[in-house]
C-alpha positions as MATLAB code, in Angstrom:
seq = 'MQNQDIQTNSLPQSDDDFLREAIQLAREGMLSGQGGPFGSVIVRNGEIIGRGCNQVTSTNDPTAHAEVVAIRDACRNLGTFQLEGCTLYASCEPCPMCLGAIYWARPSRIVYGAFHYDAARAGFDDHFIYNELEKPREERHIPMQQVLRDEANTVFDEWIALETRTSY';
ca = [
     -13.492  -65.654  -14.524;
     -13.690  -68.612  -12.166;
     -10.088  -69.584  -12.932;
      -8.953  -66.104  -11.969;
     -10.722  -66.462   -8.626;
      -9.081  -69.825   -8.055;
      -5.657  -68.431   -8.919;
      -6.185  -65.422   -6.658;
      -7.223  -67.664   -3.766;
      -4.186  -69.910   -4.273;
      -1.640  -67.104   -4.057;
       0.822  -67.445   -1.190;
      -0.293  -65.849    2.046;
       1.578  -62.884    3.472;
       3.516  -62.556    6.710;
       0.506  -60.700    8.105;
      -1.809  -63.629    7.300;
       0.450  -66.196    8.943;
       1.017  -63.970   11.951;
      -2.740  -63.531   12.303;
      -3.016  -67.333   12.390;
      -0.485  -67.414   15.249;
      -2.423  -64.697   17.075;
      -5.653  -66.658   16.612;
      -3.974  -69.776   18.032;
      -2.917  -67.674   21.035;
      -6.502  -66.578   21.574;
      -7.962  -70.065   21.102;
      -5.417  -71.674   23.433;
      -6.015  -69.038   26.085;
      -9.806  -69.250   25.895;
      -9.806  -73.070   25.928;
      -7.665  -73.116   29.074;
      -4.559  -74.628   27.484;
      -2.239  -71.897   28.739;
      -1.141  -68.315   28.343;
      -1.929  -66.028   25.395;
       0.772  -67.173   22.985;
       0.559  -68.845   19.569;
       2.952  -69.870   16.834;
       2.926  -71.355   13.342;
       5.772  -72.580   11.187;
       5.543  -72.153    7.434;
       7.473  -73.704    4.574;
       6.777  -72.875    0.937;
       3.599  -71.009    1.844;
       2.123  -73.910    3.845;
       1.681  -74.162    7.612;
       3.600  -77.259    8.701;
       3.519  -76.737   12.453;
       1.141  -75.133   14.947;
       1.318  -74.476   18.635;
      -0.283  -72.572   21.443;
       1.016  -72.201   24.965;
       0.220  -75.377   26.933;
       2.258  -74.762   30.077;
      -0.584  -74.908   32.595;
      -2.661  -77.623   30.903;
       0.288  -80.020   30.585;
       2.239  -78.944   33.679;
       5.209  -78.505   31.348;
       7.142  -75.238   31.740;
       8.735  -75.822   28.314;
       5.396  -76.080   26.468;
       5.590  -72.546   25.092;
       3.828  -71.951   21.778;
       7.047  -71.786   19.761;
       8.378  -75.030   21.236;
       5.040  -76.791   20.648;
       5.038  -75.541   17.035;
       8.664  -76.629   16.505;
       7.854  -80.114   17.831;
       4.795  -80.311   15.570;
       6.659  -79.122   12.469;
       9.612  -81.439   13.047;
       7.277  -84.400   13.615;
       5.349  -83.541   10.431;
       8.527  -83.172    8.355;
      10.406  -86.084    9.909;
      13.439  -83.933   10.706;
      14.961  -82.011   13.594;
      15.895  -78.918   11.608;
      13.645  -76.348    9.946;
      15.858  -74.722    7.341;
      13.820  -72.898    4.740;
      10.973  -72.321    7.206;
       9.630  -69.185    8.838;
       8.473  -69.226   12.448;
       5.612  -66.851   13.238;
       4.959  -66.048   16.892;
       2.269  -63.891   18.427;
       4.942  -62.416   20.725;
       8.704  -61.964   20.665;
      10.213  -65.303   21.725;
      11.488  -65.666   25.289;
      15.095  -66.771   25.941;
      14.141  -70.466   26.146;
      12.174  -70.335   22.910;
      14.886  -68.367   21.199;
      17.358  -71.105   22.134;
      15.017  -73.773   20.737;
      14.491  -71.722   17.586;
      18.236  -71.422   17.020;
      18.624  -75.193   17.475;
      15.816  -75.801   14.955;
      17.445  -73.377   12.475;
      14.485  -71.798   10.662;
      15.398  -69.185    8.091;
      13.631  -66.354    9.862;
      11.279  -65.288   12.659;
       8.291  -62.942   12.414;
       6.579  -61.865   15.641;
       3.785  -59.585   16.797;
       4.035  -58.149   20.305;
       7.321  -57.219   22.006;
       8.506  -59.048   25.136;
       7.730  -55.947   27.201;
       4.111  -56.159   26.012;
       4.012  -59.663   27.495;
       5.572  -58.312   30.712;
       2.660  -55.887   31.018;
       0.355  -58.939   31.039;
       2.409  -60.690   33.732;
       4.818  -62.659   31.525;
       8.105  -60.980   32.382;
      11.243  -62.789   31.249;
      13.575  -59.870   31.926;
      14.927  -61.629   35.034;
      16.173  -64.483   32.813;
      18.118  -62.081   30.616;
      19.611  -60.564   33.785;
      20.539  -63.990   35.130;
      22.321  -64.933   31.906;
      24.522  -61.854   32.168;
      25.694  -62.764   35.686;
      28.656  -65.022   36.417;
      27.453  -68.564   37.188;
      28.306  -68.236   40.872;
      26.107  -65.119   41.238;
      22.925  -66.506   39.665;
      19.723  -66.900   41.663;
      19.693  -70.688   41.217;
      23.056  -72.081   42.431;
      25.078  -73.976   39.824;
      27.800  -76.458   40.672;
      30.105  -78.150   38.178;
      31.495  -81.592   39.113;
      32.748  -84.764   37.356;
      33.898  -82.916   34.237;
      36.372  -85.589   33.132;
      33.813  -88.347   33.602;
      31.138  -86.381   31.740;
      33.567  -85.619   28.904;
      34.016  -89.344   28.191;
      30.549  -89.334   26.606;
      31.648  -86.582   24.209;
      34.739  -88.618   23.322;
      32.497  -91.621   22.624;
      30.244  -89.402   20.468;
      33.216  -88.169   18.446;
      34.293  -91.759   17.819;
      30.766  -92.985   16.993;
      30.621  -93.716   13.267;
      26.816  -93.881   13.192;
      26.227  -90.457   14.779;
      23.899  -87.942   13.147;
      25.566  -84.563   13.092;
      23.611  -81.414   13.852;
];
């Protein structure tokens, strides 16, 4: 009978269980003053390998969103910069910045709780970023100016020629 209990307890957790862990990280981070109400965990083979809560206000880092913190933690723990075969769980639908980071990290899938418009209701509205991305560069709120293209491209040429480069 005891062995059955041990086997039952060792069964892989479900998406709901891992998402609840992300939600709990969101709550803990918020209540401890680390940042906004967002949490994330990254799972590989049924094991949490990365954790993160929003730390924007406590670190004065606008990129310290829960998903980015969790990606950094998971990559550090695995000794790699890519998360193939992993699932990222987020308490809320990832914002455009986090989505970009997630695509660079290449997990196999994303599971999230609240929608981005739920976050907007709480004062975390990223809709303006989506709108900005749809505009031509010259019409965006923050002016963008492109200069020194040929000079900047020399670094890409050097990268292409670099025999010791790590592709990604």
